[in-house]
Short mmCIF file of C-alpha atoms and ligand atoms in Angstrom, two decimals:
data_model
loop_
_atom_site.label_atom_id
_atom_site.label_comp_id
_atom_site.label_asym_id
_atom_site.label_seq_id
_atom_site.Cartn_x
_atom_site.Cartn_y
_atom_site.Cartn_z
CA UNK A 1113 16.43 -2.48 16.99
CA UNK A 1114 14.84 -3.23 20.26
CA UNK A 1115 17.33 -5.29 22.97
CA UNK A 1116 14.95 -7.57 23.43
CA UNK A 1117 15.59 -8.97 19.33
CA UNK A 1118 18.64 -10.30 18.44
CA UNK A 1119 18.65 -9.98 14.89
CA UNK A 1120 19.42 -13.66 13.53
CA UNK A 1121 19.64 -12.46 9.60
CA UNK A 1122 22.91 -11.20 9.78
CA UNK A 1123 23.44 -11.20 6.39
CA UNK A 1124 20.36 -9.06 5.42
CA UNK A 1125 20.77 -5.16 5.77
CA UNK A 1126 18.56 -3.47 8.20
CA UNK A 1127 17.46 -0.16 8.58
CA UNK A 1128 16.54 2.09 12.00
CA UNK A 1129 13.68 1.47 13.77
CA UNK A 1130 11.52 3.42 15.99
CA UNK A 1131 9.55 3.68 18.66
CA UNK A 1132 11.24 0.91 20.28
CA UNK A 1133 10.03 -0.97 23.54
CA UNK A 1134 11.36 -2.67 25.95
CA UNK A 1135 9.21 -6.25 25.69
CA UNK A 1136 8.41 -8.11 29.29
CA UNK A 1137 7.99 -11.69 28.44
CA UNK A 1138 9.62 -11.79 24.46
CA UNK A 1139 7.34 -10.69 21.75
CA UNK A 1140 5.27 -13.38 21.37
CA UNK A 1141 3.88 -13.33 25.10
CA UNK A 1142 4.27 -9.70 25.55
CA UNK A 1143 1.45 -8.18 26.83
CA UNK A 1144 2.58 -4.68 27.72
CA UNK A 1145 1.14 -2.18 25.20
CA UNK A 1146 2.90 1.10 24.29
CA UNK A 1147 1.04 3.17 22.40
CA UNK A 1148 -0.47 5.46 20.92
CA UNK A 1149 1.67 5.00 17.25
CA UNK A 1150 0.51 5.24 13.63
CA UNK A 1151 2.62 3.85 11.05
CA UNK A 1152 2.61 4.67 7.18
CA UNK A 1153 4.33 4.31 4.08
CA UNK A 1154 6.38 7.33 2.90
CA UNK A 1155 4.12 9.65 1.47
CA UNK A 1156 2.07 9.43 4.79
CA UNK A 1157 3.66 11.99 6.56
CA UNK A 1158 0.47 14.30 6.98
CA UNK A 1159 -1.43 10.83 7.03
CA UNK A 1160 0.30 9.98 10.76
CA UNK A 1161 0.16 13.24 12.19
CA UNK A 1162 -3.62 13.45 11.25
CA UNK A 1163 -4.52 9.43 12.67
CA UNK A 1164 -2.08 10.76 15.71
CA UNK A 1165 -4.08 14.09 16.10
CA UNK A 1166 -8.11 11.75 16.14
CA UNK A 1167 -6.12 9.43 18.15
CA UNK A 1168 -5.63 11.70 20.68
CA UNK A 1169 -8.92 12.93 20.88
CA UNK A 1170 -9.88 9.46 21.82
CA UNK A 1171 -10.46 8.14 18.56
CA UNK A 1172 -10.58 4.70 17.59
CA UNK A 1173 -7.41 3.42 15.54
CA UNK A 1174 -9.45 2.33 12.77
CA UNK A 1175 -11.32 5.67 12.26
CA UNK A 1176 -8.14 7.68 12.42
CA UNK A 1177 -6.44 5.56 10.40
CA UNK A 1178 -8.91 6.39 7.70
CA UNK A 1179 -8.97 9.89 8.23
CA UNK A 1180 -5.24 10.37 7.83
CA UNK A 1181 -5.31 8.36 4.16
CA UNK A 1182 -8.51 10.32 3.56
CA UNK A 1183 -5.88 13.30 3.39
CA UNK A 1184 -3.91 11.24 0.24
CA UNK A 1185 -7.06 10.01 -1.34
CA UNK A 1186 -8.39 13.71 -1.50
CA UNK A 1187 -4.93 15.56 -2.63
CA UNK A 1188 -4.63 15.91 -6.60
CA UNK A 1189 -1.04 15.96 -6.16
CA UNK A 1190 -0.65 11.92 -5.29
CA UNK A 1191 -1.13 10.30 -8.47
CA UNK A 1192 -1.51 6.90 -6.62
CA UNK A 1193 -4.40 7.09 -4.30
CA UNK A 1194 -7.54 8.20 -4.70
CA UNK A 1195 -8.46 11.62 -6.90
CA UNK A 1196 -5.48 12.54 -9.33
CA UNK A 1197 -4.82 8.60 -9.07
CA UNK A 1198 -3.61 7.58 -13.01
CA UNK A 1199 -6.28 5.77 -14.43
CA UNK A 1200 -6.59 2.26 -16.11
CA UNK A 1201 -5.14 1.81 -19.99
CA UNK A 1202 -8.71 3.38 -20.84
CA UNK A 1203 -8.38 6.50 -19.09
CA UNK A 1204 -10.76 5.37 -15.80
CA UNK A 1205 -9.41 5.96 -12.47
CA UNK A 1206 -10.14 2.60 -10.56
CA UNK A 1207 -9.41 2.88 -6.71
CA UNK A 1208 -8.62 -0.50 -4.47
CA UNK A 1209 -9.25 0.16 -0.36
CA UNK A 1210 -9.26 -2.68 2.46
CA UNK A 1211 -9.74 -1.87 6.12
CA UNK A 1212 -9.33 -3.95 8.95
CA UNK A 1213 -10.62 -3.75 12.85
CA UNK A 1214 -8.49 -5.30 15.17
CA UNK A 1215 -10.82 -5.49 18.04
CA UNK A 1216 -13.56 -7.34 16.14
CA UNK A 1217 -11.24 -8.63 13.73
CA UNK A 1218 -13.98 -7.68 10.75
CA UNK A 1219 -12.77 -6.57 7.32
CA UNK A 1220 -14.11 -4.51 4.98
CA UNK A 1221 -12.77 -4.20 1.25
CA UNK A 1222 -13.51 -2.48 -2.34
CA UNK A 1223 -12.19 -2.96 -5.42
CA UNK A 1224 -12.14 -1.47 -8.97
CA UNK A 1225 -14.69 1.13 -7.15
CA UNK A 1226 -15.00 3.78 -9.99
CA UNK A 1227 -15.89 7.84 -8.94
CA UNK A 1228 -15.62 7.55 -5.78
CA UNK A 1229 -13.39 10.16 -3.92
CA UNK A 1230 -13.04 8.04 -0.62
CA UNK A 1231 -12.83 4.35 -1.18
CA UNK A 1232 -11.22 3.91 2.41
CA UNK A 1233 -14.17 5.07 3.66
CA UNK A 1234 -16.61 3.27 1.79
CA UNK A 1235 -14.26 0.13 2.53
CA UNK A 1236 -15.43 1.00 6.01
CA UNK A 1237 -18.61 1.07 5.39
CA UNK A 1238 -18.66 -2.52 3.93
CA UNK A 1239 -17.27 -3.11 7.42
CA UNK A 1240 -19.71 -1.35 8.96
CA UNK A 1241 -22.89 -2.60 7.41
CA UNK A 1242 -22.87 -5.78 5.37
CA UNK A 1243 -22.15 -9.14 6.15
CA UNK A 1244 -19.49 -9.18 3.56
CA UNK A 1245 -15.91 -8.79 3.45
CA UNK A 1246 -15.24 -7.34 -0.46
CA UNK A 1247 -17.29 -5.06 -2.87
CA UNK A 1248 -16.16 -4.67 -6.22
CA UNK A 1249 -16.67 -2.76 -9.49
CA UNK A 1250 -20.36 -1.43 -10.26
CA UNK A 1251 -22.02 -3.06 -7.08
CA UNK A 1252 -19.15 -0.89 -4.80
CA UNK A 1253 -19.95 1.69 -6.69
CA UNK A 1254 -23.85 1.04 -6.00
CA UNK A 1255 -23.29 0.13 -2.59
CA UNK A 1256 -21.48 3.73 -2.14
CA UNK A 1257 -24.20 5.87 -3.68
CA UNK A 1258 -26.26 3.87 -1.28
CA UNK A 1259 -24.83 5.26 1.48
CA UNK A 1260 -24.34 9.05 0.34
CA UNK A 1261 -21.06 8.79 -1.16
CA UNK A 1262 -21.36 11.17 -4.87
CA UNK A 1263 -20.07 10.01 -7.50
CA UNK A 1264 -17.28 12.39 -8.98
CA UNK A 1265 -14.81 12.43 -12.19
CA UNK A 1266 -11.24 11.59 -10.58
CA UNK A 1267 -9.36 11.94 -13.42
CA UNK A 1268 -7.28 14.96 -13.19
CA UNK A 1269 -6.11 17.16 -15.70
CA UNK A 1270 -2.60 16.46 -14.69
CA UNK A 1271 -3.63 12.56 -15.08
CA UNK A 1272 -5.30 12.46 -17.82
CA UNK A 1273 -1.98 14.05 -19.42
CA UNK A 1274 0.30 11.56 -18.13
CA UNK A 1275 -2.07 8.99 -19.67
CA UNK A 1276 -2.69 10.45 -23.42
CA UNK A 1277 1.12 10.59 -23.33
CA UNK A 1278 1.43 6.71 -22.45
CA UNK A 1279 -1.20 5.96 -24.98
CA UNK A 1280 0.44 7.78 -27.85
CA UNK A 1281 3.60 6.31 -27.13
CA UNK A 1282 2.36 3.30 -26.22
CA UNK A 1283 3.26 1.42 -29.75
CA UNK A 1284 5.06 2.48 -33.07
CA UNK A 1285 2.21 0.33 -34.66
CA UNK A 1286 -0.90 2.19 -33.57
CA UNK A 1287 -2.60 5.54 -34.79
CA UNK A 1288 -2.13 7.15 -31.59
CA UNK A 1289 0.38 9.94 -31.98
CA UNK A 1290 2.28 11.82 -29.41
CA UNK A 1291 3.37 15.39 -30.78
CA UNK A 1292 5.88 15.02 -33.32
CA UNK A 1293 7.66 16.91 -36.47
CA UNK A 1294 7.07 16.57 -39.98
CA UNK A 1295 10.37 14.52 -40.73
CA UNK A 1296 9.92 12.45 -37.77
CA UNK A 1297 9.11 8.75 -38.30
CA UNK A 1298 9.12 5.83 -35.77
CA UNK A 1299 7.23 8.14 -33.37
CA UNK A 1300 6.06 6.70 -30.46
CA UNK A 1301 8.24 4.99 -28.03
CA UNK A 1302 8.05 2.63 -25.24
CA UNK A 1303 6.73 4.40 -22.32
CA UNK A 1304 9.04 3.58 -19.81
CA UNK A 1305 7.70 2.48 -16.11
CA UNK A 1306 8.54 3.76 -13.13
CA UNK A 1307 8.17 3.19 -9.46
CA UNK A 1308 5.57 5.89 -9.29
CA UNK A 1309 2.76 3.34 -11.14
CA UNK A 1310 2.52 1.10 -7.96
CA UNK A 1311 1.89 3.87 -5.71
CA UNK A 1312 -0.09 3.02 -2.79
CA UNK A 1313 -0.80 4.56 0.81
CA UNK A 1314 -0.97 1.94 3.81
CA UNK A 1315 -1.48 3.09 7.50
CA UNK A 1316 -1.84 1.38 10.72
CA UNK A 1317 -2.39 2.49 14.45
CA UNK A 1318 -2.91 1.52 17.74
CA UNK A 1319 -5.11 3.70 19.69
CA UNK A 1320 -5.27 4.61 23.13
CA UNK A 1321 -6.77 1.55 24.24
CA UNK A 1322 -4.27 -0.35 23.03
CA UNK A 1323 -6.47 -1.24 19.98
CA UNK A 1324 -5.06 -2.39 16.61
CA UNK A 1325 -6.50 -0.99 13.07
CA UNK A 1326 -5.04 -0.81 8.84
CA UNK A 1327 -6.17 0.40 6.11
CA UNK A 1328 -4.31 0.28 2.66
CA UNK A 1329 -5.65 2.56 -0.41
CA UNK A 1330 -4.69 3.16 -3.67
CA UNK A 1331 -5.38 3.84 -7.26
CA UNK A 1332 -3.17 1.15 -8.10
CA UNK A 1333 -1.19 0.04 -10.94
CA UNK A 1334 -1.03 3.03 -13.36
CA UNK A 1335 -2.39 1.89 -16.96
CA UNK A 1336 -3.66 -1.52 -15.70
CA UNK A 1337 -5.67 -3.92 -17.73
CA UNK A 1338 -9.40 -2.54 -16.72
CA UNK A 1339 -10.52 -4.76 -13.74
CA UNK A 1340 -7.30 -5.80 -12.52
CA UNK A 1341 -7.41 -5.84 -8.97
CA UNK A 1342 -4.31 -5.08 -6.73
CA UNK A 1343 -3.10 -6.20 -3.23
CA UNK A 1344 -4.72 -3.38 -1.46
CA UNK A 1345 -7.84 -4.55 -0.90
CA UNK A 1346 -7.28 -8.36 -0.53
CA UNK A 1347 -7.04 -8.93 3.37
CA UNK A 1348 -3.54 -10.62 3.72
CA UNK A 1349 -2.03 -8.99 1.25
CA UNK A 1350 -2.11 -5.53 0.59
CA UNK A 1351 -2.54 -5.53 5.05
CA UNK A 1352 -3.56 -7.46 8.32
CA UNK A 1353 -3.86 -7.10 11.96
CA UNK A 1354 -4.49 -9.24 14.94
CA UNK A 1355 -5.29 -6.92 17.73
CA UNK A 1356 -3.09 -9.29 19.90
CA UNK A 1357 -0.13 -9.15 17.57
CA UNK A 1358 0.10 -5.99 15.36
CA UNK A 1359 -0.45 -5.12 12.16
CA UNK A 1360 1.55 -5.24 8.69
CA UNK A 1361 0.70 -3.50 5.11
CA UNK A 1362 2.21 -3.03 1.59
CA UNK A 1363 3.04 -0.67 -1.10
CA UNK A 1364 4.66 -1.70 -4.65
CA UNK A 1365 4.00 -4.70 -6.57
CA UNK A 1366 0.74 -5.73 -5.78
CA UNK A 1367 1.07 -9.07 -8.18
CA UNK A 1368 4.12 -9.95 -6.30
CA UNK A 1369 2.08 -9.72 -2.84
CA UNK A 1370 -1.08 -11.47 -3.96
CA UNK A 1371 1.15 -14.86 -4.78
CA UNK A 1372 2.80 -14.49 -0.92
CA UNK A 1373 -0.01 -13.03 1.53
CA UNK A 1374 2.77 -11.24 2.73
CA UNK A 1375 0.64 -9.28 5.11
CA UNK A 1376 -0.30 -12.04 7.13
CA UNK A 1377 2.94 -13.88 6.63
CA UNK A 1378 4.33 -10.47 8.58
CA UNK A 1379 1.54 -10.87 11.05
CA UNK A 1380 2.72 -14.68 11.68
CA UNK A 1381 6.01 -14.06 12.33
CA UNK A 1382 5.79 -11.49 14.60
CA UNK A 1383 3.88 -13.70 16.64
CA UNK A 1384 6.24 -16.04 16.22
CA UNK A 1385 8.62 -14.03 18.13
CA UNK A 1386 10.15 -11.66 14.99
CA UNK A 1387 10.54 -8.02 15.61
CA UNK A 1388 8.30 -6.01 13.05
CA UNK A 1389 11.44 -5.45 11.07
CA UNK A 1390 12.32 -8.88 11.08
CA UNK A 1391 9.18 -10.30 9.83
CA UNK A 1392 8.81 -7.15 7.13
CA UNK A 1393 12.65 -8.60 5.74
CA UNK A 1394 11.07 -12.22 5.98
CA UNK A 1395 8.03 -11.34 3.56
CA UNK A 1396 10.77 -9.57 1.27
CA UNK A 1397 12.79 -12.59 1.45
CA UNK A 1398 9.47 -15.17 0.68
CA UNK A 1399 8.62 -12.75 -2.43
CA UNK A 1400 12.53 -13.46 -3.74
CA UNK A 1401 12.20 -16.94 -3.51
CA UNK A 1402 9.21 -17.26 -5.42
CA UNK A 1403 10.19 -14.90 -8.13
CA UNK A 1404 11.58 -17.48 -10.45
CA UNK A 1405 10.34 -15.98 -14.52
CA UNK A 1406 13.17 -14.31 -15.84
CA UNK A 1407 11.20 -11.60 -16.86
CA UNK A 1408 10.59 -10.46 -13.29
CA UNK A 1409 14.50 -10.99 -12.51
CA UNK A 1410 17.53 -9.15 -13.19
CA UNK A 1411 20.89 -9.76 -14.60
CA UNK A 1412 21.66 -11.30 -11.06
CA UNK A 1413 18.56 -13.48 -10.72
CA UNK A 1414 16.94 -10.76 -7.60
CA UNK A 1415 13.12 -9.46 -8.25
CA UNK A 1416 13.64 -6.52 -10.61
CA UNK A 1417 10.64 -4.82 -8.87
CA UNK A 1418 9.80 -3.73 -5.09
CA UNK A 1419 7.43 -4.01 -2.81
CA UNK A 1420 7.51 -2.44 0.60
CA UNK A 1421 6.52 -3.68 3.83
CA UNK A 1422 5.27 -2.04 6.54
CA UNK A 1423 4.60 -3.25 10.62
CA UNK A 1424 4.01 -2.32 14.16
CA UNK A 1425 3.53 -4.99 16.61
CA UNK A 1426 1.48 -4.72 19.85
CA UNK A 1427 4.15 -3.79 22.35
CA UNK A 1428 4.50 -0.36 19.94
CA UNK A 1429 7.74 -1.57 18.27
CA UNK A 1430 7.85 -0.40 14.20
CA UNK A 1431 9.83 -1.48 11.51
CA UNK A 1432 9.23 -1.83 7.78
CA UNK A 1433 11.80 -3.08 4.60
CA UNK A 1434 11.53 -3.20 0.85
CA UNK A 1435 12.98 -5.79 -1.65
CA UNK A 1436 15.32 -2.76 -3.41
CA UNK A 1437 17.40 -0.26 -2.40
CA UNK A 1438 18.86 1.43 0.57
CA UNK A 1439 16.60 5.28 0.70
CA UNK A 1440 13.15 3.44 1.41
CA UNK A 1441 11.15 5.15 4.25
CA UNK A 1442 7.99 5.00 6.07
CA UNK A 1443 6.67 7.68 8.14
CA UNK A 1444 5.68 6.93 12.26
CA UNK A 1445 4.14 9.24 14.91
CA UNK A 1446 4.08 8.40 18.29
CA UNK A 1447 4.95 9.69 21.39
CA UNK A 1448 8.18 11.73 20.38
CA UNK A 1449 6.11 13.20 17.28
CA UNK A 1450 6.24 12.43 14.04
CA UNK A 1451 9.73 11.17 11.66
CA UNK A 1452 10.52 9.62 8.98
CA UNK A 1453 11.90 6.06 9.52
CA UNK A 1454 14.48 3.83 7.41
CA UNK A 1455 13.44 0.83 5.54
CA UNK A 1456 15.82 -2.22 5.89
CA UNK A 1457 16.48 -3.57 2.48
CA UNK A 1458 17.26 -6.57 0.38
CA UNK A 1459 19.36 -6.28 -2.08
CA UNK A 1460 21.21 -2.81 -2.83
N1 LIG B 326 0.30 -2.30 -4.38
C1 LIG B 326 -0.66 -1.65 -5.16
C2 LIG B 326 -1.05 -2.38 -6.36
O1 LIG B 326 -0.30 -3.22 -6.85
O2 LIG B 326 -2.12 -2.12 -6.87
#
């Protein structure tokens, strides 16, 4: 943790940080930028050495932050963003994307956008050229074809597996069967969730200009009710920037981040004077504290879920934390390269 913090929640564990710099007039008043850095969650290590690499070429932050998640959106293998995302509980992949600009402070958002490959960049494009902020369902998906974008099938081979599986064991009481013996009965379990069905990609960057930019993308929660929308694309939630603060975006429980704004509560605080790592704990701490159904609690009365945080602020310091778990990361390129980083945490 940069000198300049004095970390005043002692009783809260906190990870590394990186990228650390030395502030001039405390955080809030700091002026001195540091830069380039892109920040993203975990499975954004290509992501920040791609927004690095257009950064460096003299890229804006906001169009190299979308080309590095354009790497996760496009790569079969992610079953959270994008193509090979796991589809809704009928079988149709439905993406969430929000971008943000730090310079001109405009945002540009899509939701439930069906067959679209990209829905970062068509996010941008609602940036780019509409008066409006968020685009969702069929008039995203018009809005896209609009502008050139085709419209594919996302859903995988590999994902549409995953889903006949939930499906058929989805309920004892249905006629959906999984593959099963003739002296079996009962068949069909619970399928059991996992952390891999609120997969999400966030990334955020600060250019060579000193210029802010986000953008959070995702396919998100696997097996949702068709039309729910996430915290990705809501600006304050799923991410947010002020070009004159830093920036701050999610992964994980995207109901849990829609009832806090945690985004721009992270924003807030740092200029408020917390360290990005501060601020990310604060957001995890705001989230506990208005988990109160017992169904969304364990034996100990903590959120059962998690939700990461991630945040740079304008000086070039990083940090990030999660509600769960020592072993979170988030991935950050800057001058010394590009490394994985250690969330601070929580609860254990
Ligand atoms: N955080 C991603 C989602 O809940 O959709």
């Amino acid at each position: 943790m940069s000198s300049s913090f004095v970390t005043r929640r002692t009783f809260l564990k906190t990870g590394s940080l990186a990228g650390a710099a030395v502030l001039t007039g405390g955080a809030a008043g700091a002026r001195r930028r540091q830069g380039p850095v892109v920040i993203a969650s975990a499975n954004g290590a290509g992501c920040v050495a791609e927004a690095m690499r257009h950064i460096q070429e003299g890229a804006d932050a906001l169009d190299a932050v979308v080309a590095g998640v354009n790497l996760v959106e496009e790569d079969p293998q992610d079953t959270s963003v994008g193509y090979g995302g796991l589809p809704n509980a009928e079988g149709v992949v439905q993406l969430d994307s929000a971008v943000m600009h730090g310079p001109t402070g405009r945002a540009g958002a899509v939701a439930a956008l069906e067959g679209i490959k990209y829905p970062s960049r068509v996010a941008h494009v609602v940036l780019q050229r509409t008066d409006h902020v968020l685009l969702v369902a069929k008039g995203a998906q018009a809005f896209a074809r609009m502008h050139g974008f085709p419209v594919e099938n996302l859903l995988t081979e590999r994902a549409r597996q995953i889903w006949v599986r939930w499906r058929e064991n989805l309920s004892t009481q249905d006629d959906y069967l999984p593959p099963h013996g003739p002296d079996d009965i009962d068949i069909g379990e619970a399928f059991k969730r996992t952390q891999e069905h609120w997969g999400t990609i966030h990334c955020s960057a600060i250019d060579l200009g000193g210029n802010i930019s986000s953008v959070t993308t995702t396919s998100g929660l696997a097996f949702k009710v068709p039309g729910r929308v996430g915290d990705s694309p809501i600006i304050g939630a799923g991410l947010y920037c002020d070009n004159e603060v830093g920036a701050a975006g999610s992964t994980g429980r995207g109901e849990a981040n829609l009832e806090s704004l945690a985004s721009f509560l992270i924003v807030e605080r740092m200029r408020a004077g917390d360290s990005p790592e501060e601020a990310c704990l604060a957001a995890c701490q705001r989230i506990a504290d208005q988990t109160r159904l017992r169904r969304l609690q364990n034996e100990r009365g903590e959120p059962a879920f998690n939700v990461s945080f991630y945040a740079l602020n304008q000086a070039g310091e990083v940090g990030g934390a999660r509600i769960r778990g020592a072993g979170g990361r988030m991935a950050v390129a800057d001058g010394d390269g590009a490394r994985m980083v250690e969330l601070a945490h929580l609860y254990d």
